[in-house]
PDB file of C-alpha atoms and ligand atoms in Angstrom:
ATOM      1  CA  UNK F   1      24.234   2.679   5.183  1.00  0.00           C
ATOM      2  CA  UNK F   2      20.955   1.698   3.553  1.00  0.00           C
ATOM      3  CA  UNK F   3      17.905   2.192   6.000  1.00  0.00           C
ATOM      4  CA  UNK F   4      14.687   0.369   5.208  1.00  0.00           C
ATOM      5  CA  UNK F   5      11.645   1.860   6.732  1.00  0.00           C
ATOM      6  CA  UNK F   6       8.761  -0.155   6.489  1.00  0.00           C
ATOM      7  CA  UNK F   7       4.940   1.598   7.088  1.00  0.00           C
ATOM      8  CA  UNK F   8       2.202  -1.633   7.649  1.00  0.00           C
ATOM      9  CA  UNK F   9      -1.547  -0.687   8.174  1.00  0.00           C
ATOM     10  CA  UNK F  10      -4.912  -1.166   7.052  1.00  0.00           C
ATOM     11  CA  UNK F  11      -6.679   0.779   3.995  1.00  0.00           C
ATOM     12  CA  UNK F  12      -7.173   4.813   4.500  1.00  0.00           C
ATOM     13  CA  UNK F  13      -5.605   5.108   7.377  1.00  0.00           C
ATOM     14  CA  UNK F  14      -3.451   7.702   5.647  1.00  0.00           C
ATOM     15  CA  UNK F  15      -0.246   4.960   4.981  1.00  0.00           C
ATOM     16  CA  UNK F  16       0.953   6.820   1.893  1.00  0.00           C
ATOM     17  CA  UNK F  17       0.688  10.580   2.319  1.00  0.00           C
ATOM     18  CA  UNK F  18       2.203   9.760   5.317  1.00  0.00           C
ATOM     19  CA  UNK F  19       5.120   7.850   3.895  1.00  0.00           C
ATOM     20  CA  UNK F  20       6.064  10.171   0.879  1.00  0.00           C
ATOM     21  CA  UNK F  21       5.970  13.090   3.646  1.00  0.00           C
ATOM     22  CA  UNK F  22       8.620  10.913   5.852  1.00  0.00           C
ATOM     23  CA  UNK F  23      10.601  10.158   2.833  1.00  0.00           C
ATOM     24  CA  UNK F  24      11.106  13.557   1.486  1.00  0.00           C
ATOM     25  CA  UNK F  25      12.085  14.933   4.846  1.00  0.00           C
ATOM     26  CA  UNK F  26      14.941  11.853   5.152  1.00  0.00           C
ATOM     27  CA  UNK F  27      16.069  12.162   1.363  1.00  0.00           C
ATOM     28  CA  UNK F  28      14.809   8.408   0.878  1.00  0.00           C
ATOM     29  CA  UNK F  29      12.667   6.822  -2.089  1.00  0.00           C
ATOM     30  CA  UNK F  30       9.292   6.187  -0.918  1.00  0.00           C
ATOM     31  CA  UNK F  31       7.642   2.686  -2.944  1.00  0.00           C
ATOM     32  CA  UNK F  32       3.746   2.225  -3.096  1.00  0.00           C
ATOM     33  CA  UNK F  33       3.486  -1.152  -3.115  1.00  0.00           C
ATOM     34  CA  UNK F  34      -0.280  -1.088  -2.426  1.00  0.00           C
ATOM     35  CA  UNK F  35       0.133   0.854  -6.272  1.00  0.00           C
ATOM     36  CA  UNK F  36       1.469  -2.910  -7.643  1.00  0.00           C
ATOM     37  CA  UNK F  37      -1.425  -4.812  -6.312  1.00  0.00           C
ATOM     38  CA  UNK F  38      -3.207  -2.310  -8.079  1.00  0.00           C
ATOM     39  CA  UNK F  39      -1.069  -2.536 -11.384  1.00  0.00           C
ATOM     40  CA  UNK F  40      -1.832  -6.231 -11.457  1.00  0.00           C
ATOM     41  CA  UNK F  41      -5.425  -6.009 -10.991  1.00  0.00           C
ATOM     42  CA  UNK F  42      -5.749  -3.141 -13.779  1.00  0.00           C
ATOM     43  CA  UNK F  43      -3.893  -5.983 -15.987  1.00  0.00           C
ATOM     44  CA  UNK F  44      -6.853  -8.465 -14.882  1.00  0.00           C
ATOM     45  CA  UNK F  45      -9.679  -6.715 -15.455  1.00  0.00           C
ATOM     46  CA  UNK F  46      -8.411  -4.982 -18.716  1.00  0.00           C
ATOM     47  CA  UNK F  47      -7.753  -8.485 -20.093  1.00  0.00           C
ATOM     48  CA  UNK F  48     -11.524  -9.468 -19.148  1.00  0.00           C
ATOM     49  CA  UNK F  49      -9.692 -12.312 -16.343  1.00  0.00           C
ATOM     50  CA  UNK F  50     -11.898 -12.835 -13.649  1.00  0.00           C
ATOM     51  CA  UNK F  51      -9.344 -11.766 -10.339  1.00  0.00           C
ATOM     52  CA  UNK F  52     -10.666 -14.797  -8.319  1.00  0.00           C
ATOM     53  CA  UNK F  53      -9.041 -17.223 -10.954  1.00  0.00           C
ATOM     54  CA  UNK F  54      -5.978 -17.274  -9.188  1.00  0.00           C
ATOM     55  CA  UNK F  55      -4.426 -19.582 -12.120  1.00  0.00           C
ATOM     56  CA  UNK F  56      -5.692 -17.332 -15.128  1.00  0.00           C
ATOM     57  CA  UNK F  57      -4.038 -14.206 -13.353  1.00  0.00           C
ATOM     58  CA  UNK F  58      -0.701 -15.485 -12.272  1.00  0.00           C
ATOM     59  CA  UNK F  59      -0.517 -16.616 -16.472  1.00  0.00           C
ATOM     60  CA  UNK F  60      -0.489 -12.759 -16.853  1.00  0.00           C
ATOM     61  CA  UNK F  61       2.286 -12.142 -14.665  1.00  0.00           C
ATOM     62  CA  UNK F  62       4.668 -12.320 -17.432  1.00  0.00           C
ATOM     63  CA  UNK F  63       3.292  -9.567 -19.559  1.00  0.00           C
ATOM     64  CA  UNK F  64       3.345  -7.475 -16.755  1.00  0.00           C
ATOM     65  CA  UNK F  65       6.271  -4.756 -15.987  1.00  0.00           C
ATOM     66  CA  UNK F  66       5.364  -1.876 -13.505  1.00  0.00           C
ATOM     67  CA  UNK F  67       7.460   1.130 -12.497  1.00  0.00           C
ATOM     68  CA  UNK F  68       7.147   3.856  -9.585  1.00  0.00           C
ATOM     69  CA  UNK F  69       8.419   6.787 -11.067  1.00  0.00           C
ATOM     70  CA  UNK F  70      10.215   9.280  -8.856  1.00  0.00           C
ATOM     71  CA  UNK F  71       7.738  12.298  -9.573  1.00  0.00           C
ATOM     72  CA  UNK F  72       4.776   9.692  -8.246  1.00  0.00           C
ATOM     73  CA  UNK F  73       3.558   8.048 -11.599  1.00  0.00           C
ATOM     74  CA  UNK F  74       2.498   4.374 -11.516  1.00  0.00           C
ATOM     75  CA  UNK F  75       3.616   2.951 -15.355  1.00  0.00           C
ATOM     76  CA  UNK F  76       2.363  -0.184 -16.346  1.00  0.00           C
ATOM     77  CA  UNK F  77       3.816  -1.775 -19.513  1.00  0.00           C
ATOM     78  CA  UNK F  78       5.219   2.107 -20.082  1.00  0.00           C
ATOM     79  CA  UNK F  79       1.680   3.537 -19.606  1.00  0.00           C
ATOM     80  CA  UNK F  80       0.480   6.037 -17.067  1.00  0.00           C
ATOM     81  CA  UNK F  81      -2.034   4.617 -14.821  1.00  0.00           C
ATOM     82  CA  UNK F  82      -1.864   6.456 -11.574  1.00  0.00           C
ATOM     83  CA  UNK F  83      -5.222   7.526 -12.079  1.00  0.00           C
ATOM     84  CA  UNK F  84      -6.750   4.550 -13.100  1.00  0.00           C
ATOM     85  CA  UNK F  85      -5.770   2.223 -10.431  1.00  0.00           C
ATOM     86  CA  UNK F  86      -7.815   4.219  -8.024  1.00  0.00           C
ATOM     87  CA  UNK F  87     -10.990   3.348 -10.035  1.00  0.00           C
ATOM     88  CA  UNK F  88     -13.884   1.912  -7.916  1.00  0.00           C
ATOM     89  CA  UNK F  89     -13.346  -1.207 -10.394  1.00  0.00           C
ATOM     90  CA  UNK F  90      -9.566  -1.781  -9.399  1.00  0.00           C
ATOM     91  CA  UNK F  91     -10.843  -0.978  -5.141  1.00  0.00           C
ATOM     92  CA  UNK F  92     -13.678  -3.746  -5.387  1.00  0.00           C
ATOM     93  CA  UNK F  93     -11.174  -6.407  -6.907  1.00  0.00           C
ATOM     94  CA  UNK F  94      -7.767  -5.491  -5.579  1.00  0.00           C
ATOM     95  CA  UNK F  95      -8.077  -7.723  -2.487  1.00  0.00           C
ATOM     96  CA  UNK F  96      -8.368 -10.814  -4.137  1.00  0.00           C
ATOM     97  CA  UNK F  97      -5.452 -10.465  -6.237  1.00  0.00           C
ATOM     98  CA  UNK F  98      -3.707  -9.203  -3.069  1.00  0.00           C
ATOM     99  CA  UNK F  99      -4.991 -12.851  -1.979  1.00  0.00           C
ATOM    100  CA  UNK F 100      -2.954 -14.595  -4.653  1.00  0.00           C
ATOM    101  CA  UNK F 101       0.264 -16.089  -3.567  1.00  0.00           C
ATOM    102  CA  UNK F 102       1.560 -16.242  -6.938  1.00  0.00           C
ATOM    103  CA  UNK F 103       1.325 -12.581  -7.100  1.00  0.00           C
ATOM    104  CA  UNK F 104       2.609 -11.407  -4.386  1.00  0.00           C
ATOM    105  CA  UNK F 105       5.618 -13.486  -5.014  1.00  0.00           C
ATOM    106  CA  UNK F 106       6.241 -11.775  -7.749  1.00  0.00           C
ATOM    107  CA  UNK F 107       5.667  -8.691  -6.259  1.00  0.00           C
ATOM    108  CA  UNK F 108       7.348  -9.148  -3.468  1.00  0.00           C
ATOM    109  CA  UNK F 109      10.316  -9.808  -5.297  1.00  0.00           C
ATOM    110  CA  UNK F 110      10.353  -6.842  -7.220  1.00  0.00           C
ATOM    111  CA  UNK F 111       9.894  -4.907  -3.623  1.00  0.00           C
ATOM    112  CA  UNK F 112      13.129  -6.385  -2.260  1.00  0.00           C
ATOM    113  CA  UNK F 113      14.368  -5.476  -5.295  1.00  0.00           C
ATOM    114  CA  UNK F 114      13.735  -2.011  -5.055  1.00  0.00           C
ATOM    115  CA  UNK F 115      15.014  -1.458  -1.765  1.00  0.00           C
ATOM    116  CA  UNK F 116      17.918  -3.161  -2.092  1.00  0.00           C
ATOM    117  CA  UNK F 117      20.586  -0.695  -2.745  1.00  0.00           C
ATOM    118  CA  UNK F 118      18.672   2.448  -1.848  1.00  0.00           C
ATOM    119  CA  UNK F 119      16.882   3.883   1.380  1.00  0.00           C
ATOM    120  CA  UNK F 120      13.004   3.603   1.568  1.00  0.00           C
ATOM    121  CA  UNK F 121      10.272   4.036   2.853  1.00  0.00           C
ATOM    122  CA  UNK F 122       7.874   1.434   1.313  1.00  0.00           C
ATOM    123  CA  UNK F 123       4.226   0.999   2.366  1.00  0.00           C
ATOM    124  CA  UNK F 124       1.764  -1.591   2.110  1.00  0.00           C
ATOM    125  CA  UNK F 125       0.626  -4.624   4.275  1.00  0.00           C
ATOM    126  CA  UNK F 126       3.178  -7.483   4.955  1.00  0.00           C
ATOM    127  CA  UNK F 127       6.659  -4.651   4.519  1.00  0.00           C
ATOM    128  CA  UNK F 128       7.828  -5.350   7.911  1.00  0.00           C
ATOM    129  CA  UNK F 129       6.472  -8.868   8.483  1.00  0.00           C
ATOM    130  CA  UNK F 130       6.923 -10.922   5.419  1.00  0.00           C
ATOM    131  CA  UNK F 131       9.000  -7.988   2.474  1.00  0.00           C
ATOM    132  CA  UNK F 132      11.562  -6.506   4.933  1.00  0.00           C
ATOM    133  CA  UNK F 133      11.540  -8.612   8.083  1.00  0.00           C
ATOM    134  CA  UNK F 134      14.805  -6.990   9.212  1.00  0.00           C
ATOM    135  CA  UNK F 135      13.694  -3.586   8.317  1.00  0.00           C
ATOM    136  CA  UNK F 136      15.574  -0.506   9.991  1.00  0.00           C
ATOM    137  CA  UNK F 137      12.364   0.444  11.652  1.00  0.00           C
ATOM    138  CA  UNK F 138       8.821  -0.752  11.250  1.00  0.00           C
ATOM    139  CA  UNK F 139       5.851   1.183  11.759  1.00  0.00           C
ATOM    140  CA  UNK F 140       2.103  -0.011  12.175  1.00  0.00           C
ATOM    141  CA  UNK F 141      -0.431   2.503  11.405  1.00  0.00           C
ATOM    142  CA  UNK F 142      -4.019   2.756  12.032  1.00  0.00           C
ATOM    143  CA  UNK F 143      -6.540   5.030  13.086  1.00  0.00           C
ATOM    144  CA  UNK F 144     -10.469   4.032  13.745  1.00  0.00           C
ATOM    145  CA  UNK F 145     -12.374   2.753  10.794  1.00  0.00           C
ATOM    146  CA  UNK F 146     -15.486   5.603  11.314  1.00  0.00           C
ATOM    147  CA  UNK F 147     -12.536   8.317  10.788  1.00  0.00           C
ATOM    148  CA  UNK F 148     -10.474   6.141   8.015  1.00  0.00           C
ATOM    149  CA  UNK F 149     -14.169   6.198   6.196  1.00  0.00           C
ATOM    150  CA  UNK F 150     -14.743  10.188   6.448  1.00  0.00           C
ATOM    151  CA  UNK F 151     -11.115  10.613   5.091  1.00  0.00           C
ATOM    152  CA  UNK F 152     -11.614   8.616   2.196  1.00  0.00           C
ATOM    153  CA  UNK F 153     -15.375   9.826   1.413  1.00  0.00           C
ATOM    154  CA  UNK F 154     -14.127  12.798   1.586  1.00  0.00           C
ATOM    155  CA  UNK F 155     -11.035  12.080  -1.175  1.00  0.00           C
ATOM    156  CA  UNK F 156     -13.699  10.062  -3.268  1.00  0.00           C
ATOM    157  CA  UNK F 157     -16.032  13.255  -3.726  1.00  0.00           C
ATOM    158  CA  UNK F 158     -13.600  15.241  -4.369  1.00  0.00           C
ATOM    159  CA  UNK F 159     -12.217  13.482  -7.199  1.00  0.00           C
ATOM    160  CA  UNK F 160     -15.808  12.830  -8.369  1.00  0.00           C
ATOM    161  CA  UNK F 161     -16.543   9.348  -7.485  1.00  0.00           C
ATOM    162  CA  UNK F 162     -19.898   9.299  -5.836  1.00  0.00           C
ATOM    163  CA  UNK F 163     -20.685   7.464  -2.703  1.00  0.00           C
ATOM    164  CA  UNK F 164     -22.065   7.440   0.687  1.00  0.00           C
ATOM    165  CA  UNK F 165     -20.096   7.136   3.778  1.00  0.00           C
ATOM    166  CA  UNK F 166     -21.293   4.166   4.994  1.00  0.00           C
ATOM    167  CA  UNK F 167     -20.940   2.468   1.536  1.00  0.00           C
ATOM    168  CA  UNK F 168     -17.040   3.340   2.685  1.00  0.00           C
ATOM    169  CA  UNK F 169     -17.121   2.232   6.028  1.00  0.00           C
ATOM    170  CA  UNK F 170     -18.400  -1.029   4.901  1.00  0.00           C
ATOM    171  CA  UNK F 171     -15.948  -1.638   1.994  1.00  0.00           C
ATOM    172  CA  UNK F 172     -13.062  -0.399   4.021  1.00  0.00           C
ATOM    173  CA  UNK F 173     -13.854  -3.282   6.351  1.00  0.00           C
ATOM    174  CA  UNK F 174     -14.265  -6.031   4.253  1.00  0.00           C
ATOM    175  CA  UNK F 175     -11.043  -5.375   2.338  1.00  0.00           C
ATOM    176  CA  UNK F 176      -9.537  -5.176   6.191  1.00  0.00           C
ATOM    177  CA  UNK F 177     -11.420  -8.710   6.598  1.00  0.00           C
ATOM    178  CA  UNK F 178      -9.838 -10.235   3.566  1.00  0.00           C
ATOM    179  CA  UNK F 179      -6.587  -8.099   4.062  1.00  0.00           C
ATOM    180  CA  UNK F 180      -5.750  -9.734   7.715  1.00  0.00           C
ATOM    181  CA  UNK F 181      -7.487 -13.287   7.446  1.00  0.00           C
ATOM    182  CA  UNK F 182      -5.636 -14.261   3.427  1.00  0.00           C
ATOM    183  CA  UNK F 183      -2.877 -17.308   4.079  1.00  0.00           C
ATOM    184  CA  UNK F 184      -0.064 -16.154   2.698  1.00  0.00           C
ATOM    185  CA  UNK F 185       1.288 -13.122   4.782  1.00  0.00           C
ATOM    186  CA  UNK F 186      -1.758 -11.364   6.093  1.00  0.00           C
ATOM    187  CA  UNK F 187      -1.974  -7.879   7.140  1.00  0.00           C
ATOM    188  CA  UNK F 188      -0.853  -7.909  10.853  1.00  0.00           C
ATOM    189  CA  UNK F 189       1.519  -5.796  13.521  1.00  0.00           C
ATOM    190  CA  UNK F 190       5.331  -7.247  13.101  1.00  0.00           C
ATOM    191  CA  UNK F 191       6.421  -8.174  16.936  1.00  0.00           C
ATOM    192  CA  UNK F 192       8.755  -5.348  16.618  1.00  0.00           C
ATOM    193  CA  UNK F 193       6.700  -2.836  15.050  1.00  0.00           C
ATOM    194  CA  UNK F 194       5.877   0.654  16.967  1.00  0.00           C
ATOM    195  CA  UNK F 195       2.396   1.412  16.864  1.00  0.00           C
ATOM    196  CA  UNK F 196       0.914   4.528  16.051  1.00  0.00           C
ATOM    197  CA  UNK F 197      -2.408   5.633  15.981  1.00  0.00           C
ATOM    198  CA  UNK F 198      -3.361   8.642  13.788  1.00  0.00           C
ATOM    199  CA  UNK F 199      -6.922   8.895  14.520  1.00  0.00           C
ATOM    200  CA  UNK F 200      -6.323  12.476  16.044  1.00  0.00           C
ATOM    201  CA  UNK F 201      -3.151  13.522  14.337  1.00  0.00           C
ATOM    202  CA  UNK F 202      -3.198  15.616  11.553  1.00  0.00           C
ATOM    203  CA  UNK F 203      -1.231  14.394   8.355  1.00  0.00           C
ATOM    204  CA  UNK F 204       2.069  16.838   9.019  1.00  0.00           C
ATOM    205  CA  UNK F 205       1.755  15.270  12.704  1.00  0.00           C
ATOM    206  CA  UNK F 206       1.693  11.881  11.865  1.00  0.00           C
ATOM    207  CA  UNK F 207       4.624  13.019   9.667  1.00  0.00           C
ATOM    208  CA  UNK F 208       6.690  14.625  12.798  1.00  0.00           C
ATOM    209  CA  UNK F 209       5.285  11.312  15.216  1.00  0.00           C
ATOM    210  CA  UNK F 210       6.973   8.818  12.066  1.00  0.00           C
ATOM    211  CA  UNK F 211      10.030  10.825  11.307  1.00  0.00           C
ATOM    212  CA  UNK F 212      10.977  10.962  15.121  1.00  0.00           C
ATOM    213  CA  UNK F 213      10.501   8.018  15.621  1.00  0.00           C
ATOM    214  CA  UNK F 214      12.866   6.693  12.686  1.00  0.00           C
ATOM    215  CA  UNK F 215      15.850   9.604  13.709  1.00  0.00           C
ATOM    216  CA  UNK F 216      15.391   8.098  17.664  1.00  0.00           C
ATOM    217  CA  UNK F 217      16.101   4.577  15.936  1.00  0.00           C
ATOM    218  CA  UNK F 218      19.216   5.086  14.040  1.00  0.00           C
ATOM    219  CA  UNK F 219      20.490   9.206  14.829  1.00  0.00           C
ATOM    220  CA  UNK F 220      20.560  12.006  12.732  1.00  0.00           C
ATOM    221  CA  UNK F 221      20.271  11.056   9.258  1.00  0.00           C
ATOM    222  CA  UNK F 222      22.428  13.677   6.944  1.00  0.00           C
ATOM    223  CA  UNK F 223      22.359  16.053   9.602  1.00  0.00           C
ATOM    224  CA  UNK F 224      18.387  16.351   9.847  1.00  0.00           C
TER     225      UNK F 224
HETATM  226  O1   DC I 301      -2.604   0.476   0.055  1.00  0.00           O
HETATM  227  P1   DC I 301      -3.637   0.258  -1.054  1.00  0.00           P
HETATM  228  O2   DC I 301      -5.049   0.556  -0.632  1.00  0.00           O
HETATM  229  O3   DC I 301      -3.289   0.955  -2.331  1.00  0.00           O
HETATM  230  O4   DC I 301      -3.577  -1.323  -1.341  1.00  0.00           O
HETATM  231  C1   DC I 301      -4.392  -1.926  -2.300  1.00  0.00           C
HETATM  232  C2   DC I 301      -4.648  -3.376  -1.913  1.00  0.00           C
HETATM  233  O5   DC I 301      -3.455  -4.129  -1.985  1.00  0.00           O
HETATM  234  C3   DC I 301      -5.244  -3.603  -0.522  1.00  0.00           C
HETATM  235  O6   DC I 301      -6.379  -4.461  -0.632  1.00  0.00           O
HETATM  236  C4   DC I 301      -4.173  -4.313   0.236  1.00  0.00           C
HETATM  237  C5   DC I 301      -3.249  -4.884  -0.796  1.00  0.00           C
HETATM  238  N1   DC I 301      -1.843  -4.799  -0.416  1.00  0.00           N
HETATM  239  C6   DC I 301      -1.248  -5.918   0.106  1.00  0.00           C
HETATM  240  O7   DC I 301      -1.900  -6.937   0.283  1.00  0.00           O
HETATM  241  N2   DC I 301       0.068  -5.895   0.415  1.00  0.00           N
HETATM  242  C7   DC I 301       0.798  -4.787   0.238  1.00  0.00           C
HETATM  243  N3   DC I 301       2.100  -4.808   0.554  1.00  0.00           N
HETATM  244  C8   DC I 301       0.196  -3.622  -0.279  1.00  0.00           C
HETATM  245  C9   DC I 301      -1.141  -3.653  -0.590  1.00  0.00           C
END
């Protein structure tokens, strides 16, 4: 049986550590699609298109081919950019090309396609409303936007990107503004999602909290 696990939430509030921990403990492939958006705007910006010109970028779409590898690299046209995509260039543009109906078309139906003859766990925005609407289980996660900020501070100075906090907090809440108000499927709790809120959970708790709650849903998975 092929089990389709969708993860929804706003930015930093852990969505993808979280999902790659719940798929290696159920054996599935876990797909980044928040990495695609990415991929696309990379393609923009490297091609000097302006990501608001909704026309100009969708005319790239064709020259575009992006692939999650199983060990975690992002390839776009067959070159590694899983660093890259989490440049402070691709973050201040990304939400307009998430905006852009034409992409996520396109990327939408390269999602479907990836989870169509394999178990995932794919994360991103729109999985379990608009991508997977009869997904296995669907799971909205969020935790407060003060501790979504400190998190990802805290990731950008370690990788060496400086910035302030509240620089963060304020860009983590206007992509969450454009995110959940766009027209074409918005970031927003499916009816039938289960909500969970990982403000105080660690990141191997959250993991335990997701992974019960998909083995509750559909039984022991490979005897796990
Ligand atoms: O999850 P992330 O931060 O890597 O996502 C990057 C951007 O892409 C973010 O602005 C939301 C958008 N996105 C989306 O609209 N739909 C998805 N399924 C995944 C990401």
């Amino acid at each position: 049986m092929i089990i389709t696990i969708a993860i929804d939430g706003p930015s930093a509030a852990g969505k993808s550590t979280v999902a790659k921990g719940v798929a290696k403990k159920l054996g599935f492939v876990y797909v980044d699609t928040g990495a695609m958006y990415r991929c696309v705007t990379l393609y923009a910006l490297r091609q000097g298109v302006d990501c608001q010109d909704d026309e100009k970028v969708v005319s790239l779409l064709k020259d575009i081919n992006i692939e999650l590898l199983k060990d975690g690299r992002v390839m776009l046209n067959n070159e590694d950019v899983t660093k890259e995509i989490r440049c402070q260039d691709v973050v201040l543009n990304v939400s307009y090309i998430a905006a852009n109906k034409g992409v996520r078309l396109f990327l939408v139906d390269l999602q479907r396609k990836m989870g169509s003859n394999v178990s995932v766990v794919m994360d991103g925005r729109d999985i379990g409303t608009y991508v997977f609407p009869n997904a296995t289980v669907k799971i909205f996660q969020v935790a407060d936007v003060h501790e979504r900020a400190i998190r990802r501070h805290k990731e950008n100075l370690l990788k060496g990107i400086e910035c302030t906090l509240e620089d963060v907090e304020k860009d983590l809440e206007r992509r969450d503004y454009i995110d959940s108000h766009r027209e074409f499927a918005p970031l927003k709790q499916a009816s039938d999602a289960v909500l969970v809120d990982t403000t105080h959970m660690s990141i191997d708790e959250a993991i335990d909290a997701m992974t019960n709650i998909v083995l509750n849903k559909v039984g022991n998975i490979n005897g796990k």
